[in-house]
Short mmCIF file of C-alpha atoms in Angstrom, two decimals:
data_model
loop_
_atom_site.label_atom_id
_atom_site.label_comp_id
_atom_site.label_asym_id
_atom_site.label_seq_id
_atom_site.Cartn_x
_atom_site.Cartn_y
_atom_site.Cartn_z
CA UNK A 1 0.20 11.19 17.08
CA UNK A 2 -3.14 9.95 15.56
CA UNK A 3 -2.80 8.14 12.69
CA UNK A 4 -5.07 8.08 8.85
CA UNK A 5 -8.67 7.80 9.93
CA UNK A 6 -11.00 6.56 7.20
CA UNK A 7 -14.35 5.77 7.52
CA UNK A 8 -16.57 3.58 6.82
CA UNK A 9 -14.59 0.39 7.63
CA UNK A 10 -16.89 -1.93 5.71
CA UNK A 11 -19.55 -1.03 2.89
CA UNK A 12 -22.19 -3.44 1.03
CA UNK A 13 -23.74 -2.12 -1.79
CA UNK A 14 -25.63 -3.52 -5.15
CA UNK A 15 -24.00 -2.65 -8.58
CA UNK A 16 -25.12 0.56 -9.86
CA UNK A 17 -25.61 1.94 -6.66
CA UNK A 18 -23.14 5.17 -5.26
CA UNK A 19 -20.74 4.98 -2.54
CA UNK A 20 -18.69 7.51 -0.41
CA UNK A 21 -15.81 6.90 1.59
CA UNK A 22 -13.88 9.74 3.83
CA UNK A 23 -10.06 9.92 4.42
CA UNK A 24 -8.55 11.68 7.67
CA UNK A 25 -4.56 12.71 7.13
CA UNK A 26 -2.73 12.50 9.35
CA UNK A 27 -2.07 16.45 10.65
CA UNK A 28 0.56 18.21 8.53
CA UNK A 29 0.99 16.10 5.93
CA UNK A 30 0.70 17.91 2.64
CA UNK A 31 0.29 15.06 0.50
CA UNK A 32 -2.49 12.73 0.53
CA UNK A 33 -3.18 9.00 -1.88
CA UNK A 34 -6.20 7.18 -2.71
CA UNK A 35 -5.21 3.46 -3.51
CA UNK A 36 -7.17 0.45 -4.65
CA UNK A 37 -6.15 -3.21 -3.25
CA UNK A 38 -7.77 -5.97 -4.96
CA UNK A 39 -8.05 -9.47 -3.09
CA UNK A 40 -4.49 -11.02 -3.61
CA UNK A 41 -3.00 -8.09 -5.42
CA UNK A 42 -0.78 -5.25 -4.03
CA UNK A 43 -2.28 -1.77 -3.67
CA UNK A 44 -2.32 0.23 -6.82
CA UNK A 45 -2.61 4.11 -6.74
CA UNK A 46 -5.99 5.55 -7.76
CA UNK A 47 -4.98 9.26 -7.21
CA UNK A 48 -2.37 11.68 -5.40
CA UNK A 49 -3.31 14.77 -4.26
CA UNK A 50 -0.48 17.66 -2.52
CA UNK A 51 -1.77 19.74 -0.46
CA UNK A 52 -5.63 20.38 -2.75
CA UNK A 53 -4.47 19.76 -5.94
CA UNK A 54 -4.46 16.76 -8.32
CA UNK A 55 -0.42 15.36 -8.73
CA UNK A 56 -1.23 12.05 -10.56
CA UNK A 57 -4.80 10.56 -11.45
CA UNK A 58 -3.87 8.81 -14.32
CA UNK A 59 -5.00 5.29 -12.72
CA UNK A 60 -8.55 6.44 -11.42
CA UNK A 61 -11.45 5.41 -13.94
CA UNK A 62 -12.48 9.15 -14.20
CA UNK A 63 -16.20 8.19 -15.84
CA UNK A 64 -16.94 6.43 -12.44
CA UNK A 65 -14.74 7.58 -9.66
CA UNK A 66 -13.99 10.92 -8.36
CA UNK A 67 -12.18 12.44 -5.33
CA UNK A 68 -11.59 15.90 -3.40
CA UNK A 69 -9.04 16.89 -1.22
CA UNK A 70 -11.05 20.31 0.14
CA UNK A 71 -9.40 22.55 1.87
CA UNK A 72 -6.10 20.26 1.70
CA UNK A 73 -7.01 17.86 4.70
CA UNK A 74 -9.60 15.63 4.38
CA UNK A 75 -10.40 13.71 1.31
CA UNK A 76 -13.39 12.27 -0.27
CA UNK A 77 -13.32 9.16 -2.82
CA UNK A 78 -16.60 8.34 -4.89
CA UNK A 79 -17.52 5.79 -6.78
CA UNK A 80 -20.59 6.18 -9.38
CA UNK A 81 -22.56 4.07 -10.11
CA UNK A 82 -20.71 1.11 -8.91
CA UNK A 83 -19.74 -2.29 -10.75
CA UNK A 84 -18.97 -5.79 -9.73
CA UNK A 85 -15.19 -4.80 -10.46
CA UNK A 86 -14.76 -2.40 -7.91
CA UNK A 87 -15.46 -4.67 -4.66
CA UNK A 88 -12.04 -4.29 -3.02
CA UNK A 89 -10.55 -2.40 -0.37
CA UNK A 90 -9.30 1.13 -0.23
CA UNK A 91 -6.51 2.50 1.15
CA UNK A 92 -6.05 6.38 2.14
CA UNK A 93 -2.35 7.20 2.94
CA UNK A 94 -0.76 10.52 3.60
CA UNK A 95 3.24 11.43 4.06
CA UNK A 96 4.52 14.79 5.00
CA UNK A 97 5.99 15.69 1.85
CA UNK A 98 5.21 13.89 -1.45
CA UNK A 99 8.61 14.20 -3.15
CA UNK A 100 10.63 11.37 -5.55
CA UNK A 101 13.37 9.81 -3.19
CA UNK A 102 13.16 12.73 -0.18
CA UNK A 103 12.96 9.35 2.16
CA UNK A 104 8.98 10.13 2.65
CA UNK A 105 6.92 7.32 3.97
CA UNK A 106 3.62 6.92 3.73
CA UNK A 107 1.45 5.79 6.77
CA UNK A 108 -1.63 3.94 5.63
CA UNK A 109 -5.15 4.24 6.98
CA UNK A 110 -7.24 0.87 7.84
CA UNK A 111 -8.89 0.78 4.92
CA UNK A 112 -12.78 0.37 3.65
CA UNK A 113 -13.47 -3.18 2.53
CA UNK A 114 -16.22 -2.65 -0.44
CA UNK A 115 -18.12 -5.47 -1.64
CA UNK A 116 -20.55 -4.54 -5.08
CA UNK A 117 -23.38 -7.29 -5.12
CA UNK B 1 6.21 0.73 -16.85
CA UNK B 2 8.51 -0.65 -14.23
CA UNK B 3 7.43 -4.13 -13.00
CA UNK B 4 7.93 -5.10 -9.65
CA UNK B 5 8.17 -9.44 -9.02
CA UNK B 6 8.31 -10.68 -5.18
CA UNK B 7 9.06 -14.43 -4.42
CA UNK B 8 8.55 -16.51 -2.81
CA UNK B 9 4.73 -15.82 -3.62
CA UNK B 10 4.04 -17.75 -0.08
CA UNK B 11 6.57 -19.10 2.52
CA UNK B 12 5.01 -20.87 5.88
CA UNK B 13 7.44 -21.56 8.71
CA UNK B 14 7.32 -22.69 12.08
CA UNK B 15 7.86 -20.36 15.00
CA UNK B 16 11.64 -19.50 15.78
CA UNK B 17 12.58 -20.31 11.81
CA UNK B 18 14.49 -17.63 9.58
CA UNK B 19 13.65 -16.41 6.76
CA UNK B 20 14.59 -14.43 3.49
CA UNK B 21 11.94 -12.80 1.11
CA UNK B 22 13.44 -10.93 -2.41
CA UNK B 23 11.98 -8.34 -4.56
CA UNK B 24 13.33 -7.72 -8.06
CA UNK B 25 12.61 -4.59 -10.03
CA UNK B 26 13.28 -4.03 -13.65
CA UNK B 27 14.25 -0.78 -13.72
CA UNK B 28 16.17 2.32 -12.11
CA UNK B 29 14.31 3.39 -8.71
CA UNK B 30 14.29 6.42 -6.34
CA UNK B 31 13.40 5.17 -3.51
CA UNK B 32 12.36 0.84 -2.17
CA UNK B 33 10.36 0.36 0.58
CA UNK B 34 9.12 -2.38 2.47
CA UNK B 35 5.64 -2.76 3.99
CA UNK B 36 4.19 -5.46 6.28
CA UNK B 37 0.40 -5.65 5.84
CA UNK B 38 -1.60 -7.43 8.97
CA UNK B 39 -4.39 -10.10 8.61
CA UNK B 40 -6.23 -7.25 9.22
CA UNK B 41 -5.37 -5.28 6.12
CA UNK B 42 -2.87 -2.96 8.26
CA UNK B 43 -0.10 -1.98 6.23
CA UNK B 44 2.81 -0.42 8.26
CA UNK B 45 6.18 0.45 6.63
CA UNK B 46 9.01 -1.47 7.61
CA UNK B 47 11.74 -0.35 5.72
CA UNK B 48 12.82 2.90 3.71
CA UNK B 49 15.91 0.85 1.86
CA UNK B 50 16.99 2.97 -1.49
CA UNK B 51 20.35 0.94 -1.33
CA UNK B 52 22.98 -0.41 1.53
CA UNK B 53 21.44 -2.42 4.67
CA UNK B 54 19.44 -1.37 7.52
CA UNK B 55 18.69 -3.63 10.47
CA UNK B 56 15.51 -3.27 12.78
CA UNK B 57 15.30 -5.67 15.73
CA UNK B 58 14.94 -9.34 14.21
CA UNK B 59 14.52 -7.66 10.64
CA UNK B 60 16.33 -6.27 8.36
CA UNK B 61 16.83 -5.35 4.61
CA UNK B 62 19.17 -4.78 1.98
CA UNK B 63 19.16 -3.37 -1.23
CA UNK B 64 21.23 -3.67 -4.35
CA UNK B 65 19.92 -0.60 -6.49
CA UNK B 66 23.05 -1.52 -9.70
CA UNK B 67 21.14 -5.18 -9.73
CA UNK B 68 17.61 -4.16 -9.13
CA UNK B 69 16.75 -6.22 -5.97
CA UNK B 70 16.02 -5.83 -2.56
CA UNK B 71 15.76 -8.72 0.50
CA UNK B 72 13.71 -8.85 3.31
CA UNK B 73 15.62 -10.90 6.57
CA UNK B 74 13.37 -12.27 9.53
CA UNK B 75 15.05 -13.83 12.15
CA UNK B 76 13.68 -16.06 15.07
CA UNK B 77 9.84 -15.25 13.43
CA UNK B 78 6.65 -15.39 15.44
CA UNK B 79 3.47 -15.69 15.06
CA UNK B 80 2.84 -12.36 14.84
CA UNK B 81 4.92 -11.64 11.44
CA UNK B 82 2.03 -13.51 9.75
CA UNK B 83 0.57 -11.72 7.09
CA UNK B 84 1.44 -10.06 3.70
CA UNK B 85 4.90 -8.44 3.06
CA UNK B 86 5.06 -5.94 -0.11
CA UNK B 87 7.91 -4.00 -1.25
CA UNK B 88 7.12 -1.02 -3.56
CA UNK B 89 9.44 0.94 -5.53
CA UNK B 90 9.06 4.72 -6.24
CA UNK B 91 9.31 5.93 -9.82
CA UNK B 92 8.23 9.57 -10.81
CA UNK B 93 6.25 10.07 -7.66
CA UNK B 94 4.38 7.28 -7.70
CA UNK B 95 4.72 3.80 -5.43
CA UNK B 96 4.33 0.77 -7.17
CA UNK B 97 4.12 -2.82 -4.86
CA UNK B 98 5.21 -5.64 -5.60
CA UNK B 99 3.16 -8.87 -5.33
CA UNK B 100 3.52 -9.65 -2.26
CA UNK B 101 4.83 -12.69 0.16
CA UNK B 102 2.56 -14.34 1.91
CA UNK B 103 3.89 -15.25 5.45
CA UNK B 104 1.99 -17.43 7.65
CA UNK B 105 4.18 -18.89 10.86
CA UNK B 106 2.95 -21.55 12.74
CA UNK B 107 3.44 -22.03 16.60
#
């Protein structure tokens, strides 16, 4: 079973600039989580989609960052324009179901280490 | 919101040496889980541990949900358990990690 693509694995951009990344699920699951790690911190959830729609974006700076879950599979994350604050990595995960203590896990992608200059 | 406190906040051993990492959590949870993340950035779940014990080859983890904490046992380590271990708690949907443990064994 493949697991959470996400692409690019590495990114170098100056501040102010825009900046894509891409998320993969992994087939069948219906829910799908954009997460932030900072250097030294634990991940921290940006946004959670099920299936295409939004479950929980209250952490995602919504004047600079959006995301898209088209079609309910693959998932877009955007950050615009970019500041020195947001060089970290980010995680995609998926899990098959989504729900509160249904004994879900979530399988994590490789992430995309971003570094704002 | 609920706050989630791992210790020790770095723990270095030498190959063959156990070890026991804890995770407190200050309030009610549905669901703990424990994730090993690589010195690659890899994280791979470990452990799905609500409450009770659960053993998986040289690890394993228990969880005591009334006293809001959860432990991590390795046994016999090697070099390959280096890295960062997390444990995040699920409340309303949403994970939340911990701090982490760093982990570095030595040969």
């Amino acid at each position: 079973e493949a697991g959470v693509a996400q692409s690019p694995r590495y990114k170098i951009i100056e501040k102010r600039q825009s900046v894509a990344f891409w998320c993969n699920p992994i087939s069948g699951h219906a829910t799908l989580y954009w997460y932030q790690q900072i250097l030294g911190q634990g991940p921290k959830l940006l946004i959670q989609f099920q299936n295409n729609g939004v479950v929980d974006d209250s952490q995602l700076p919504k004047d600079r960052f959006s995301a898209e879950r088209l079609k309910g599979v693959d998932s877009t994350l955007k950050i615009q324009p970019a500041k020195l604050e947001d060089s970290a990595v980010y995680l995609c995960a998926s899990s098959l179901i989504g729900l509160a203590g249904a004994g879900d896990t979530q399988y994590f992608g490789p992430g995309t280490r971003l570094t704002v200059l | 919101g609920i706050q989630v406190e791992q210790s020790p906040p770095d723990l270095i051993l030498q190959e063959g040496a156990n070890s026991t990492l804890r995770c407190n959590f200050s309030d009610s949870v549905n669901n703990l889980q424990w994730f090993h993340q690589n010195p690659w950035g890899q994280l791979i779940n470990l452990f799905y541990i609500p409450s009770g014990t659960k053993q998986n080859g040289r690890l394993s983890a228990t969880t005591v949900a009334t006293e809001r904490y959860s432990l991590l046992y390795i046994s016999s380590s090697k070099t390959t358990d280096s890295g960062v271990y997390f444990c995040a708690v699920e409340n309303t949907d949403k994970l939340i990690f911990g701090t982490g443990t760093r982990l570095q064994v030595f040969p």
